[in-house]
Coordinates of C-alpha atoms and ligand atoms in Angstrom, one line a residue:
X1 CA -12.8 -18.3 -33.1
X2 CA -10.4 -15.5 -32.2
X3 CA -13.0 -14.1 -30.1
X4 CA -13.6 -16.8 -28.3
X5 CA -9.5 -17.3 -27.9
X6 CA -8.3 -14.0 -26.6
X7 CA -10.8 -14.3 -24.2
X8 CA -10.2 -17.8 -22.8
X9 CA -6.7 -16.4 -22.9
X10 CA -7.8 -13.3 -20.1
X11 CA -10.2 -15.7 -18.4
X12 CA -7.3 -17.4 -16.2
X13 CA -5.1 -14.2 -15.5
X14 CA -8.1 -12.9 -14.3
X15 CA -8.7 -15.5 -11.7
X16 CA -5.4 -16.1 -10.4
X17 CA -5.3 -12.6 -9.0
X18 CA -2.6 -9.0 -10.2
X19 CA -0.3 -9.7 -12.5
X20 CA 3.4 -9.0 -11.5
X21 CA 2.3 -5.8 -13.6
X22 CA -0.4 -4.6 -11.9
X23 CA 2.0 -5.7 -8.6
X24 CA 4.6 -3.7 -9.2
X25 CA 2.4 -0.4 -10.1
X26 CA 1.4 -1.1 -6.7
X27 CA 4.8 -1.1 -5.2
X28 CA 4.9 1.8 -7.3
X29 CA 3.1 4.0 -5.6
X30 CA 3.3 2.8 -2.2
X31 CA 7.2 4.2 -2.9
X32 CA 6.0 6.9 -4.2
X33 CA 3.6 7.5 -1.5
X34 CA 6.1 7.2 1.0
X35 CA 8.9 9.1 -0.9
X36 CA 6.5 12.5 -1.3
X37 CA 5.6 12.1 2.9
X38 CA 9.5 12.0 3.9
X39 CA 10.4 14.9 1.6
X40 CA 7.5 17.1 3.0
X41 CA 8.4 15.7 6.0
X42 CA 12.0 16.9 5.6
X43 CA 11.7 20.2 3.6
X44 CA 9.1 21.1 6.6
X45 CA 11.5 20.6 9.5
X46 CA 14.1 22.3 7.5
X47 CA 12.4 25.5 6.7
X48 CA 10.9 25.4 10.2
X49 CA 14.2 25.1 11.3
X50 CA 15.9 27.5 8.9
X51 CA 12.8 30.4 9.4
X52 CA 12.8 30.2 13.2
X53 CA 16.8 30.7 13.2
X54 CA 16.4 33.9 10.9
X55 CA 13.7 34.9 13.9
X56 CA 15.7 34.3 16.0
X57 CA 18.8 36.5 15.0
X58 CA 16.8 38.7 13.9
X59 CA 15.0 39.0 17.4
X60 CA 18.8 39.3 19.0
X61 CA 19.7 42.3 16.8
X62 CA 16.0 44.1 17.5
X63 CA 16.7 43.0 21.2
X64 CA 19.8 44.7 21.1
X65 CA 18.7 47.8 19.8
X66 CA 15.2 48.3 22.2
X67 CA 17.7 47.9 25.0
X68 CA 20.2 50.7 23.7
X69 CA 17.0 52.7 23.5
X70 CA 15.6 51.9 26.9
X71 CA 18.9 52.4 28.1
X72 CA 18.7 56.0 26.9
X73 CA 15.4 56.9 27.9
X74 CA 16.2 56.2 31.3
X75 CA 19.7 57.7 31.4
X76 CA 18.9 60.7 29.3
X77 CA 17.0 62.6 32.8
X78 CA 19.9 60.5 34.8
X79 CA 21.4 63.9 35.2
X80 CA 18.5 66.0 36.0
X81 CA 18.0 65.2 40.2
X82 CA 21.7 65.7 40.9
X83 CA 21.8 69.0 39.0
X84 CA 18.8 70.3 40.9
X85 CA 20.0 68.5 43.8
X86 CA 22.5 71.2 44.0
X87 CA 20.1 73.8 43.1
X88 CA 20.6 76.5 45.6
X89 CA 17.0 77.4 45.5
X90 CA 16.3 73.5 46.5
X91 CA 18.7 73.4 49.5
X92 CA 17.6 77.0 51.1
X93 CA 13.7 75.5 50.9
X94 CA 15.2 73.0 52.4
X95 CA 17.1 74.6 55.3
X96 CA 13.5 76.9 55.9
X97 CA 10.7 74.0 54.6
X98 CA 7.4 76.5 55.4
X99 CA 9.2 80.0 53.5
X100 CA 6.9 80.4 51.1
X101 CA 9.2 82.6 48.6
X102 CA 11.3 80.0 49.1
X103 CA 8.7 76.9 48.0
X104 CA 7.0 79.3 45.1
X105 CA 10.9 79.9 44.1
X106 CA 11.8 76.2 44.2
X107 CA 8.0 75.0 42.3
X108 CA 8.3 77.5 39.7
X109 CA 11.5 76.2 38.9
X110 CA 10.7 72.6 39.1
X111 CA 7.9 73.4 36.9
X112 CA 10.1 75.4 34.2
X113 CA 12.3 73.1 34.2
X114 CA 10.0 70.2 33.8
X115 CA 8.4 71.9 31.4
X116 CA 11.5 71.9 29.2
X117 CA 13.1 68.7 29.7
X118 CA 9.7 67.3 29.4
X119 CA 9.5 65.0 32.2
X120 CA 6.7 63.8 33.9
X121 CA 7.4 65.8 37.7
X122 CA 9.5 67.3 39.3
X123 CA 9.4 67.4 43.0
X124 CA 11.1 67.6 46.1
X125 CA 10.9 65.6 49.2
X126 CA 11.8 66.5 52.7
X127 CA 14.1 63.9 54.8
X128 CA 10.8 62.6 56.1
X129 CA 9.6 61.9 52.6
X130 CA 6.8 65.1 52.5
X131 CA 6.8 66.8 49.6
X132 CA 8.3 70.4 49.7
X133 CA 7.8 71.4 46.4
X134 CA 6.5 70.2 43.0
X135 CA 7.1 71.1 38.9
X136 CA 3.0 70.3 39.4
X137 CA 2.2 72.4 42.7
X138 CA -0.7 74.2 40.9
X139 CA -2.4 71.2 39.3
X140 CA -5.5 69.2 40.9
X141 CA -3.1 66.4 41.5
X142 CA -0.2 68.5 43.1
X143 CA 2.2 65.9 44.9
X144 CA 2.4 68.7 47.6
X145 CA 1.7 67.8 51.0
X146 CA 1.9 64.5 49.5
X147 CA 4.4 61.4 51.8
X148 CA 6.5 59.3 49.8
X149 CA 8.7 58.1 52.7
X150 CA 7.0 54.3 51.9
X151 CA 8.5 54.9 47.9
X152 CA 11.7 52.6 47.8
X153 CA 12.9 55.5 45.3
X154 CA 13.2 57.6 48.7
X155 CA 14.5 55.0 51.3
X156 CA 17.0 54.1 48.8
X157 CA 17.9 57.3 48.1
X158 CA 18.1 58.4 51.7
X159 CA 20.6 55.0 52.6
X160 CA 22.9 55.3 49.6
X161 CA 22.1 58.9 47.8
X162 CA 20.6 57.8 44.8
X163 CA 17.5 55.4 43.9
X164 CA 16.0 54.4 40.3
X165 CA 12.6 53.2 40.5
X166 CA 9.8 52.2 38.4
X167 CA 5.9 52.0 39.6
X168 CA 2.7 53.8 39.2
X169 CA 2.4 56.6 40.8
X170 CA -0.1 56.9 43.9
X171 CA -1.4 60.4 43.7
X172 CA -1.4 60.6 39.7
X173 CA -2.5 56.7 39.1
X174 CA -0.1 57.4 35.8
X175 CA 3.2 55.1 35.8
X176 CA 6.7 56.6 34.8
X177 CA 10.7 55.9 36.3
X178 CA 11.1 58.1 39.8
X179 CA 15.2 58.9 39.4
X180 CA 16.0 59.6 43.0
X181 CA 18.8 62.2 44.5
X182 CA 19.5 62.6 47.8
X183 CA 20.2 66.6 48.6
X184 CA 23.4 66.5 51.2
X185 CA 23.2 69.4 54.3
X186 CA 26.1 71.1 55.5
X187 CA 27.1 68.9 57.8
X188 CA 26.9 66.1 54.8
X189 CA 23.7 64.8 56.0
X190 CA 20.5 63.9 53.8
X191 CA 18.5 66.9 53.9
X192 CA 16.1 65.9 51.4
X193 CA 15.8 63.8 48.1
X194 CA 15.2 65.3 44.6
X195 CA 12.7 63.0 42.6
X196 CA 12.0 63.2 39.4
X197 CA 9.6 61.3 37.3
X198 CA 10.9 59.7 33.5
X199 CA 7.8 58.3 31.3
X200 CA 8.8 55.6 29.4
X201 CA 5.5 55.2 28.3
X202 CA 6.2 56.9 25.1
X203 CA 8.4 53.6 24.6
X204 CA 5.4 51.2 23.8
X205 CA 4.2 53.0 21.3
X206 CA 6.9 53.1 19.0
X207 CA 7.5 49.4 19.5
X208 CA 3.5 48.7 19.2
X209 CA 3.6 50.9 15.8
X210 CA 6.8 48.9 14.6
X211 CA 4.8 45.4 15.0
X212 CA 7.4 44.3 17.5
X213 CA 6.5 42.1 20.8
X214 CA 8.8 43.7 23.9
X215 CA 8.6 43.2 27.4
X216 CA 10.6 44.6 30.2
X217 CA 10.6 42.8 33.4
X218 CA 11.8 43.8 36.8
X219 CA 13.9 41.6 39.5
X220 CA 10.5 40.2 40.6
X221 CA 9.5 39.3 37.0
X222 CA 6.6 41.5 37.0
X223 CA 6.1 43.2 33.2
X224 CA 6.0 46.4 33.5
X225 CA 6.7 48.4 30.3
X226 CA 4.7 46.1 27.1
X227 CA 4.1 46.9 23.9
X228 CA 0.5 44.7 24.7
X229 CA -1.0 46.4 27.2
X230 CA -2.8 43.6 28.2
X231 CA 0.5 42.2 29.3
X232 CA 1.5 45.0 31.8
X233 CA 1.8 44.4 35.7
X234 CA 1.8 40.9 35.2
X235 CA 4.8 38.5 36.2
X236 CA 5.1 35.3 33.5
X237 CA 5.1 33.2 36.4
X238 CA 3.5 33.1 39.8
X239 CA 5.7 35.6 42.5
X240 CA 6.7 34.7 45.9
X241 CA 4.1 35.8 48.7
X242 CA 7.3 37.8 49.8
X243 CA 7.9 39.9 46.5
X244 CA 3.9 40.1 46.6
X245 CA 3.6 41.7 50.0
X246 CA 6.5 44.1 49.2
X247 CA 4.8 45.7 45.7
X248 CA 1.4 45.7 47.4
X249 CA 3.1 47.8 50.3
X250 CA 5.2 49.6 48.0
X251 CA 1.7 50.2 45.7
X252 CA 4.7 49.3 42.9
X253 CA 1.8 48.2 40.5
X254 CA -2.1 50.0 41.6
X255 CA -4.4 48.0 42.1
X256 CA -2.4 45.1 39.6
X257 CA -3.5 41.3 41.1
X258 CA -0.1 40.2 39.5
X259 CA -2.0 37.1 37.2
X260 CA 1.0 35.3 35.5
X261 CA 1.5 35.9 32.0
X262 CA 2.0 32.2 31.5
X263 CA -0.1 29.3 32.5
X264 CA 2.4 27.0 34.2
X265 CA 3.6 24.7 32.0
X266 CA 5.2 26.8 30.1
X267 CA 8.3 27.3 33.0
X268 CA 11.4 27.6 30.3
X269 CA 11.1 31.5 29.0
X270 CA 13.7 30.0 26.3
X271 CA 12.7 29.0 23.3
X272 CA 8.9 29.0 22.1
X273 CA 6.4 31.0 24.9
X274 CA 2.7 31.4 24.2
X275 CA 1.6 34.9 25.4
X276 CA -2.0 35.9 25.7
X277 CA -2.9 38.6 23.2
X278 CA -6.6 40.1 22.3
X279 CA -8.1 36.8 23.9
X280 CA -6.1 34.4 21.7
X281 CA -2.6 32.8 22.2
X282 CA 0.0 33.9 19.7
X283 CA 3.6 31.7 19.6
X284 CA 6.9 33.4 20.5
X285 CA 10.5 32.7 19.7
X286 CA 11.4 34.4 22.9
X287 CA 15.1 36.2 23.3
X288 CA 16.2 38.3 26.0
X289 CA 18.7 40.9 27.5
X290 CA 19.3 41.7 31.2
X291 CA 20.2 45.0 33.2
X292 CA 21.3 44.7 35.4
X293 CA 22.5 47.9 37.0
X294 CA 18.5 49.0 36.7
X295 CA 17.3 44.8 38.0
X296 CA 15.6 45.0 34.7
X297 CA 15.3 42.2 31.7
X298 CA 14.3 43.3 28.4
X299 CA 12.4 40.6 26.1
X300 CA 11.9 39.9 22.9
X301 CA 9.3 37.6 21.4
X302 CA 9.2 36.8 17.7
X303 CA 6.1 35.3 16.3
X304 CA 6.2 31.6 15.2
X305 CA 3.8 31.9 12.6
X306 CA 5.5 33.4 9.4
X307 CA 8.6 30.8 9.5
X308 CA 5.3 27.9 10.1
X309 CA 3.9 28.8 7.4
X310 CA 7.1 29.5 5.5
X311 CA 7.9 25.8 6.2
X312 CA 3.8 24.7 5.4
X313 CA 4.3 26.7 2.5
X314 CA 7.2 24.9 1.3
X315 CA 6.3 21.5 2.4
X316 CA 3.4 22.1 0.4
X317 CA 5.4 23.1 -2.6
X318 CA 7.6 19.9 -2.3
X319 CA 4.6 17.6 -1.9
X320 CA 3.1 18.9 -5.3
X321 CA 6.1 18.8 -6.9
X322 CA 6.4 14.9 -5.8
X323 CA 3.2 14.4 -6.5
X324 CA 3.7 16.3 -9.9
X325 CA 6.3 14.5 -10.4
X326 CA 4.5 10.9 -9.6
X327 CA 2.1 11.6 -11.5
X328 CA 4.7 12.4 -14.7
X329 CA 6.3 9.0 -14.4
X330 CA 2.5 7.5 -13.6
X331 CA 1.7 8.8 -17.2
X332 CA 5.2 7.9 -18.7
X333 CA 4.5 4.7 -17.8
X334 CA 0.8 4.5 -18.2
X335 CA 1.7 5.2 -21.9
X336 CA 4.7 2.5 -22.1
X337 CA 1.7 0.0 -21.0
X338 CA -0.7 1.7 -23.4
X339 CA 1.6 1.8 -26.3
X340 CA 2.8 -2.0 -25.1
X341 CA -0.6 -3.3 -25.8
X342 CA -1.2 -1.3 -28.6
X343 CA 2.2 -2.6 -30.3
X344 CA 0.5 -6.1 -28.6
X345 CA -2.7 -5.7 -30.8
X346 CA -1.7 -4.7 -33.6
X347 CA 0.5 -7.4 -33.9
X348 CA -2.2 -9.7 -33.1
X349 CA -4.4 -7.7 -36.2
X350 CA -1.4 -8.0 -37.8
X351 CA -1.3 -12.0 -37.0
X352 CA -5.3 -12.3 -37.6
X353 CA -5.1 -10.0 -40.9
X354 CA -1.9 -12.9 -42.0
X355 CA -4.3 -15.8 -41.2
X356 CA -7.5 -14.3 -43.1
X357 CA -5.5 -13.6 -45.6
X358 CA -3.9 -17.1 -45.5
X359 CA -7.6 -18.3 -45.2
X360 CA -8.9 -15.9 -48.2
X361 CA -6.2 -17.5 -50.3
X362 CA -7.1 -20.7 -49.4
X363 CA -10.3 -20.3 -50.6
X364 CA -9.6 -18.3 -53.7
X365 CA -7.2 -21.3 -55.0
X366 CA -10.1 -23.7 -53.8
X367 CA -12.4 -21.5 -56.4
X368 CA -10.4 -21.3 -58.7
X369 CA -10.1 -25.2 -58.8
X370 CA -13.8 -25.6 -58.5
X371 CA -14.1 -22.5 -61.6
X372 CA -11.8 -24.9 -63.8
X373 CA -13.6 -28.0 -62.6
X374 CA -16.7 -26.0 -63.5
X375 CA -15.8 -24.9 -66.7
X376 CA -14.2 -28.5 -67.4
X377 CA -18.2 -30.1 -66.7
X378 CA -19.3 -26.9 -69.0
X379 CA -17.1 -27.9 -71.7
X380 CA -18.1 -31.5 -71.1
X381 CA -21.5 -30.6 -71.6
X382 CA -21.4 -28.6 -74.4
X383 CA -20.0 -31.4 -76.2
X384 CA -22.9 -34.0 -75.0
X385 CA -25.2 -31.4 -75.6
X386 CA -23.2 -31.2 -79.4
X387 CA -23.9 -34.7 -79.6
X388 CA -27.5 -34.6 -78.5
X389 CA -28.3 -31.6 -80.9
X390 CA -26.8 -33.5 -83.3
X391 CA -28.1 -36.9 -82.3
X392 CA -31.9 -34.9 -82.1
X393 CA -30.7 -33.5 -86.1
X394 CA -30.4 -37.4 -87.0
X395 CA -33.6 -38.3 -85.6
X396 CA -35.5 -36.0 -87.5
X397 CA -33.8 -36.8 -90.6
X398 CA -34.6 -40.9 -89.6
X399 CA -38.4 -39.2 -89.4
X400 CA -38.5 -37.6 -92.9
X401 CA -36.1 -40.6 -94.5
X402 CA -39.3 -42.5 -95.8
X403 CA -40.4 -39.2 -97.3
X404 CA -37.0 -38.7 -98.7
X405 CA -36.9 -41.7 -100.3
X406 CA -40.1 -40.9 -101.9
X407 CA -38.8 -37.8 -103.3
X408 CA -35.8 -39.5 -104.8
X409 CA -37.0 -42.5 -105.9
X410 CA -39.9 -40.7 -107.6
X411 CA -36.9 -38.4 -109.9
X412 CA -35.1 -41.7 -110.5
X413 CA -37.8 -43.3 -111.8
X414 CA -38.7 -40.0 -113.8
X415 CA -35.9 -40.1 -115.4
X416 CA -35.0 -43.8 -116.3
X417 CA -38.5 -43.4 -117.7
X418 CA -37.2 -40.2 -119.9
X419 CA -33.7 -41.9 -120.7
X420 CA -35.7 -45.0 -122.2
X421 CA -37.9 -42.5 -123.9
X422 CA -35.2 -40.2 -125.0
X423 CA -33.7 -43.6 -126.7
X424 CA -36.3 -44.2 -128.8
X425 CA -36.9 -40.5 -130.2
X426 CA -33.7 -40.8 -130.9
X427 CA -33.9 -43.4 -132.8
X428 CA -36.6 -41.8 -134.2
X429 CA -34.9 -38.6 -135.2
X430 CA -37.0 -36.8 -133.1
X431 CA -34.4 -34.5 -131.6
X432 CA -37.1 -31.6 -130.6
X433 CA -38.8 -34.2 -127.9
X434 CA -35.0 -35.6 -127.3
X435 CA -33.6 -32.1 -126.1
X436 CA -37.2 -31.2 -124.3
X437 CA -36.8 -35.0 -122.5
X438 CA -32.9 -33.9 -121.8
X439 CA -33.7 -30.5 -120.6
X440 CA -36.3 -32.1 -118.1
X441 CA -33.3 -34.6 -117.5
X442 CA -31.2 -32.2 -116.3
X443 CA -34.4 -30.3 -114.0
X444 CA -34.5 -34.1 -111.9
X445 CA -30.7 -34.2 -111.4
X446 CA -30.7 -30.7 -110.0
X447 CA -33.6 -31.5 -107.9
X448 CA -31.7 -35.1 -106.9
X449 CA -28.9 -32.4 -106.6
X450 CA -30.6 -29.5 -104.3
X451 CA -32.2 -32.9 -101.7
X452 CA -28.9 -34.1 -101.9
X453 CA -27.1 -31.0 -101.1
X454 CA -29.8 -30.7 -97.9
X455 CA -29.5 -33.3 -96.4
X456 CA -25.6 -32.8 -96.3
X457 CA -25.8 -29.5 -95.1
X458 CA -28.1 -30.9 -91.9
X459 CA -26.8 -34.0 -91.3
X460 CA -22.9 -32.7 -90.4
X461 CA -21.9 -32.2 -87.7
X462 CA -22.1 -28.4 -86.8
X463 CA -18.1 -27.7 -85.3
X464 CA -17.7 -24.5 -83.2
X465 CA -19.8 -22.2 -83.0
X466 CA -20.2 -19.2 -85.9
X467 CA -23.2 -17.1 -86.5
X468 CA -23.9 -15.2 -89.3
X469 CA -26.4 -13.0 -90.9
X470 CA -29.1 -16.2 -91.6
X471 CA -32.7 -15.2 -93.9
X472 CA -35.6 -16.5 -92.2
X473 CA -36.9 -16.9 -95.8
X474 CA -34.2 -19.3 -97.0
X475 CA -34.5 -21.5 -94.0
X476 CA -37.9 -21.8 -94.4
X477 CA -37.4 -22.7 -97.8
X478 CA -34.7 -24.8 -97.7
X479 CA -37.2 -27.4 -94.8
X480 CA -40.3 -27.0 -96.4
X481 CA -37.8 -28.1 -99.4
X482 CA -36.6 -31.3 -97.0
X483 CA -40.1 -32.1 -96.0
X484 CA -41.6 -31.3 -99.9
X485 CA -42.6 -35.1 -100.1
X486 CA -44.7 -35.2 -97.1
X487 CA -46.6 -32.5 -97.4
X488 CA -47.6 -33.3 -101.1
X489 CA -48.2 -36.6 -100.3
X490 CA -50.4 -35.6 -97.1
X491 CA -52.4 -33.0 -99.0
X492 CA -50.8 -30.0 -96.2
X493 CA -51.4 -26.2 -97.6
X494 CA -48.1 -24.0 -97.1
X495 CA -48.3 -20.3 -96.4
X496 CA -45.3 -18.6 -96.0
X497 CA -45.6 -15.2 -95.3
X498 CA -41.5 -14.3 -94.1
X499 CA -40.1 -10.9 -95.8
X500 CA -37.0 -11.4 -97.4
X501 CA -34.8 -8.4 -95.4
X502 CA -35.6 -11.0 -92.5
X503 CA -31.9 -12.0 -91.6
X504 CA -30.8 -13.3 -88.1
X505 CA -27.8 -13.3 -86.7
X506 CA -27.0 -17.3 -86.6
X507 CA -25.7 -20.8 -86.6
X508 CA -28.0 -21.5 -90.1
X509 CA -27.4 -25.8 -89.7
X510 CA -29.2 -25.2 -85.8
X511 CA -31.5 -23.0 -87.0
X512 CA -32.2 -25.2 -90.1
X513 CA -33.1 -27.7 -87.2
X514 CA -35.3 -25.6 -85.0
X515 CA -37.5 -24.9 -87.7
X516 CA -37.3 -28.6 -89.1
X517 CA -38.6 -29.6 -85.8
X518 CA -41.3 -27.1 -85.2
X519 CA -42.9 -28.2 -88.9
X520 CA -42.8 -31.9 -88.2
X521 CA -44.8 -31.3 -84.9
X522 CA -46.7 -29.1 -87.2
X523 CA -47.3 -31.9 -89.9
X524 CA -47.6 -34.4 -86.9
X525 CA -49.8 -33.0 -85.2
X526 CA -52.7 -32.0 -88.2
X527 CA -52.2 -35.8 -89.5
X528 CA -55.3 -36.6 -88.6
X529 CA -57.3 -33.1 -89.2
X530 CA -59.2 -32.6 -92.5
X531 CA -57.4 -28.8 -93.2
X532 CA -54.5 -29.2 -93.0
X533 CA -53.0 -25.6 -92.8
X534 CA -49.4 -24.6 -92.3
X535 CA -48.7 -21.1 -92.3
X536 CA -45.1 -20.0 -91.4
X537 CA -44.8 -15.8 -90.8
X538 CA -42.3 -13.9 -90.4
X539 CA -42.2 -10.3 -88.3
X540 CA -39.9 -7.6 -86.7
X541 CA -40.7 -7.0 -83.2
X542 CA -40.2 -3.3 -81.4
X543 CA -37.1 -3.9 -80.4
X544 CA -35.7 -5.1 -83.6
X545 CA -35.5 -8.7 -83.1
X546 CA -37.1 -11.2 -85.7
X547 CA -40.0 -13.1 -84.7
X548 CA -40.8 -17.0 -86.8
X549 CA -44.2 -17.8 -86.1
X550 CA -45.5 -21.8 -86.9
X551 CA -48.5 -22.1 -86.4
X552 CA -51.0 -25.1 -87.8
X553 CA -54.4 -26.2 -88.2
X554 CA -54.0 -29.4 -85.7
X555 CA -56.1 -28.8 -83.0
X556 CA -53.1 -27.1 -80.8
X557 CA -51.0 -28.5 -77.0
X558 CA -53.5 -29.9 -74.7
X559 CA -54.2 -27.3 -71.7
X560 CA -52.6 -29.8 -69.5
X561 CA -49.3 -30.4 -71.8
X562 CA -49.0 -26.1 -72.3
X563 CA -46.0 -26.0 -69.1
X564 CA -44.5 -29.9 -70.0
X565 CA -43.6 -29.4 -73.6
X566 CA -40.0 -27.8 -73.6
X567 CA -39.1 -30.7 -70.7
X568 CA -37.1 -33.4 -72.6
X569 CA -38.4 -36.6 -73.4
X570 CA -42.3 -35.0 -73.3
X571 CA -43.6 -36.5 -75.5
X572 CA -47.4 -37.8 -76.2
X573 CA -46.2 -39.3 -79.7
X574 CA -46.3 -43.0 -79.2
X575 CA -43.3 -44.7 -78.8
X576 CA -41.3 -44.9 -82.2
X577 CA -42.6 -42.0 -83.0
X578 CA -41.3 -39.5 -81.1
X579 CA -38.6 -39.3 -78.1
X580 CA -39.6 -35.9 -76.9
X581 CA -36.2 -34.3 -77.8
X582 CA -37.4 -32.0 -80.6
X583 CA -38.8 -28.7 -78.4
X584 CA -36.6 -29.2 -75.7
X585 CA -33.8 -29.2 -77.8
X586 CA -34.9 -26.2 -80.3
X587 CA -35.5 -24.5 -77.0
X588 CA -31.7 -24.8 -76.2
X589 CA -30.2 -24.4 -79.1
X590 CA -32.4 -20.9 -79.3
X591 CA -31.6 -19.9 -76.1
X592 CA -27.9 -20.6 -77.2
X593 CA -28.4 -17.8 -80.2
X594 CA -29.4 -15.8 -77.9
X595 CA -32.7 -15.6 -78.5
X596 CA -36.2 -17.2 -77.4
X597 CA -39.1 -19.6 -77.9
X598 CA -42.4 -20.0 -76.6
X599 CA -45.9 -22.3 -77.5
X600 CA -49.5 -20.4 -77.7
X601 CA -52.6 -21.7 -79.5
X602 CA -54.8 -20.4 -82.0
X603 CA -58.4 -20.8 -83.4
X604 CA -56.9 -24.0 -85.1
X605 CA -54.0 -25.1 -83.5
X606 CA -50.7 -24.6 -82.4
X607 CA -48.6 -21.3 -82.8
X608 CA -44.7 -22.2 -81.4
X609 CA -43.0 -18.7 -82.2
X610 CA -38.9 -18.3 -82.3
X611 CA -37.6 -14.7 -81.9
X612 CA -34.0 -14.4 -82.3
X613 CA -31.7 -11.1 -82.8
X614 CA -31.8 -9.1 -86.1
X615 CA -28.4 -9.8 -87.8
X616 CA -25.5 -7.5 -87.4
X617 CA -25.0 -4.9 -90.0
Ligands
ADP701 P1 -41.5 -35.4 -79.9 O1 -41.5 -34.7 -81.0 O2 -40.4 -36.3 -80.5 O3 -42.5 -36.1 -79.5 P2 -41.4 -32.5 -79.2 O4 -40.7 -32.3 -77.7 O5 -40.9 -32.3 -80.7 O6 -41.5 -34.0 -79.3 O7 -42.7 -32.9 -79.0 C1 -43.1 -32.4 -77.9 C2 -44.7 -33.3 -77.7 O8 -45.0 -31.1 -78.3 C3 -45.1 -33.7 -78.8 O9 -45.1 -34.7 -78.4 C4 -46.7 -32.6 -79.3 O10 -47.4 -33.8 -78.1 C5 -46.2 -31.2 -78.4 N1 -46.4 -30.7 -79.5 C6 -45.3 -29.8 -79.9 N2 -45.8 -29.4 -81.1 C7 -47.3 -30.0 -81.6 C8 -48.0 -28.9 -82.6 N3 -47.6 -28.1 -83.3 N4 -49.0 -29.4 -82.2 C9 -50.2 -29.5 -80.6 N5 -48.7 -30.7 -80.7 C10 -47.3 -30.4 -80.1

């Protein structure tokens, strides 16, 4: 009933779609997803910005240092050509450029100075740009005899007195910074140029070792120093035609094709640029510093990867935190929902238990009422049964009343005769006979008294159940006494084998009633048989009970009646002789006394046996 009701309650909710609770759960999920997304994006943007900001600041600091180091490297040998331009041996050579001793003197000096100051080369050009002396005079790739008139460091120094020029050596193929200084003759005219070639390549190794990305570009925008070798001799953007032609003519960067470093889209060199590194592209924040006196620009590139990774990590942490918070909230709300449903379930269970208890107590009340009713009915039945038993007893009395009549009338007649004769004997003075008669009369009255006592006892209505030890022998004798007149008149031979110690726990009157029924039935059965034998036996059973058997020679109970003899109103006797209640009442009484009754046949007749519990104590 309850299950059907709960299913019926659940069905409409299912059919009408998700309830408000479900809708609010979905809403919350969307809100949490949106919050997570926004938080992740905000954290990402802020962290990235902060990371890039920090990288930019660090790049600026590093840039200042890098520029200072570069300037120091450039300026370190600034003095050297100036000093050498004043040297008398240099000037002497320029006065006589073919004098072998002067050439040798200058070569030796330049060689010694170059070795000491650690510059790549020192050489002396005459006014036409031809090399007259060189520190590498004795090397295979010596500058001696080579003309550098086309090189800007020569032309610039010739016109302005000094020059600084970065390029790849045409003889050695090695790059370097060429610093030129004009040597003036006595008339003040430029008679030659002292050139010092400074090697700046070592700086690149330092940048690389420090993990820094540094580039130095010239006025045309061509990178000539870089921490990454692949970036060298390449402009950021395509160089102009004039510049390209000039660079080519000056052979500034050897055979370089001047392939641009950046693709066309990255026009802006501020902010983030993508530089090619070993086949891949590295994004970096670019900061630059100009060196106007040299027309150079120093570029410092900071990779944005770490800042990006940091921002992604922070965003991930934020997302995880948001999700964890969302899960915690979801778990909490789920727990609350579970608690609610458990509470509801508990309440419904309690309600059900209360309903069931109520129903049970109602059923209990009903049952109590039924039990009381049954008790009343049982009591009524019991009363009816008692009445019936009593009626049965009276009926038995009625059956034997003729015999009893005879039994009482006979002594009364004898008494009368004795009285009459006693009066006569008294008149005669025969006192001895009178005394004998009186004795006999006393016996006769005792006999009458005995019979009446039995009848009274038998006919009285028994009160509430009262069991007591009853002697089977005495009961049998009393019943036989009641029936004595009939037994005698019908010539029945009675044998009684009941031990004196046979005592049972019973109601004496009822037990007598049972035995009377059995004996009367036996006498009835033997009426038409010539040999009439009634045999009473008492025997102790194995379980301690007593068996009392009444056997007769009346031919026994017909086989087909054997199953019915204890049924009420079953009788084979003619109307007025029997009611068919004797055995059924006897069976009732015996069962009431805690015993049993059974009917059987032996070779002569029927054997009715009752078994009763032995008397206590
Ligand atoms: P009633 O004696 O009034 O017939 P009972 O209940 O005492 O009622 O006996 C029922 C029937 O059982 C008898 O009518 C008879 O047929 C059979 N019966 C009882 N006792 C004997 C017996 N000793 N021998 C043969 N038949 C018996």
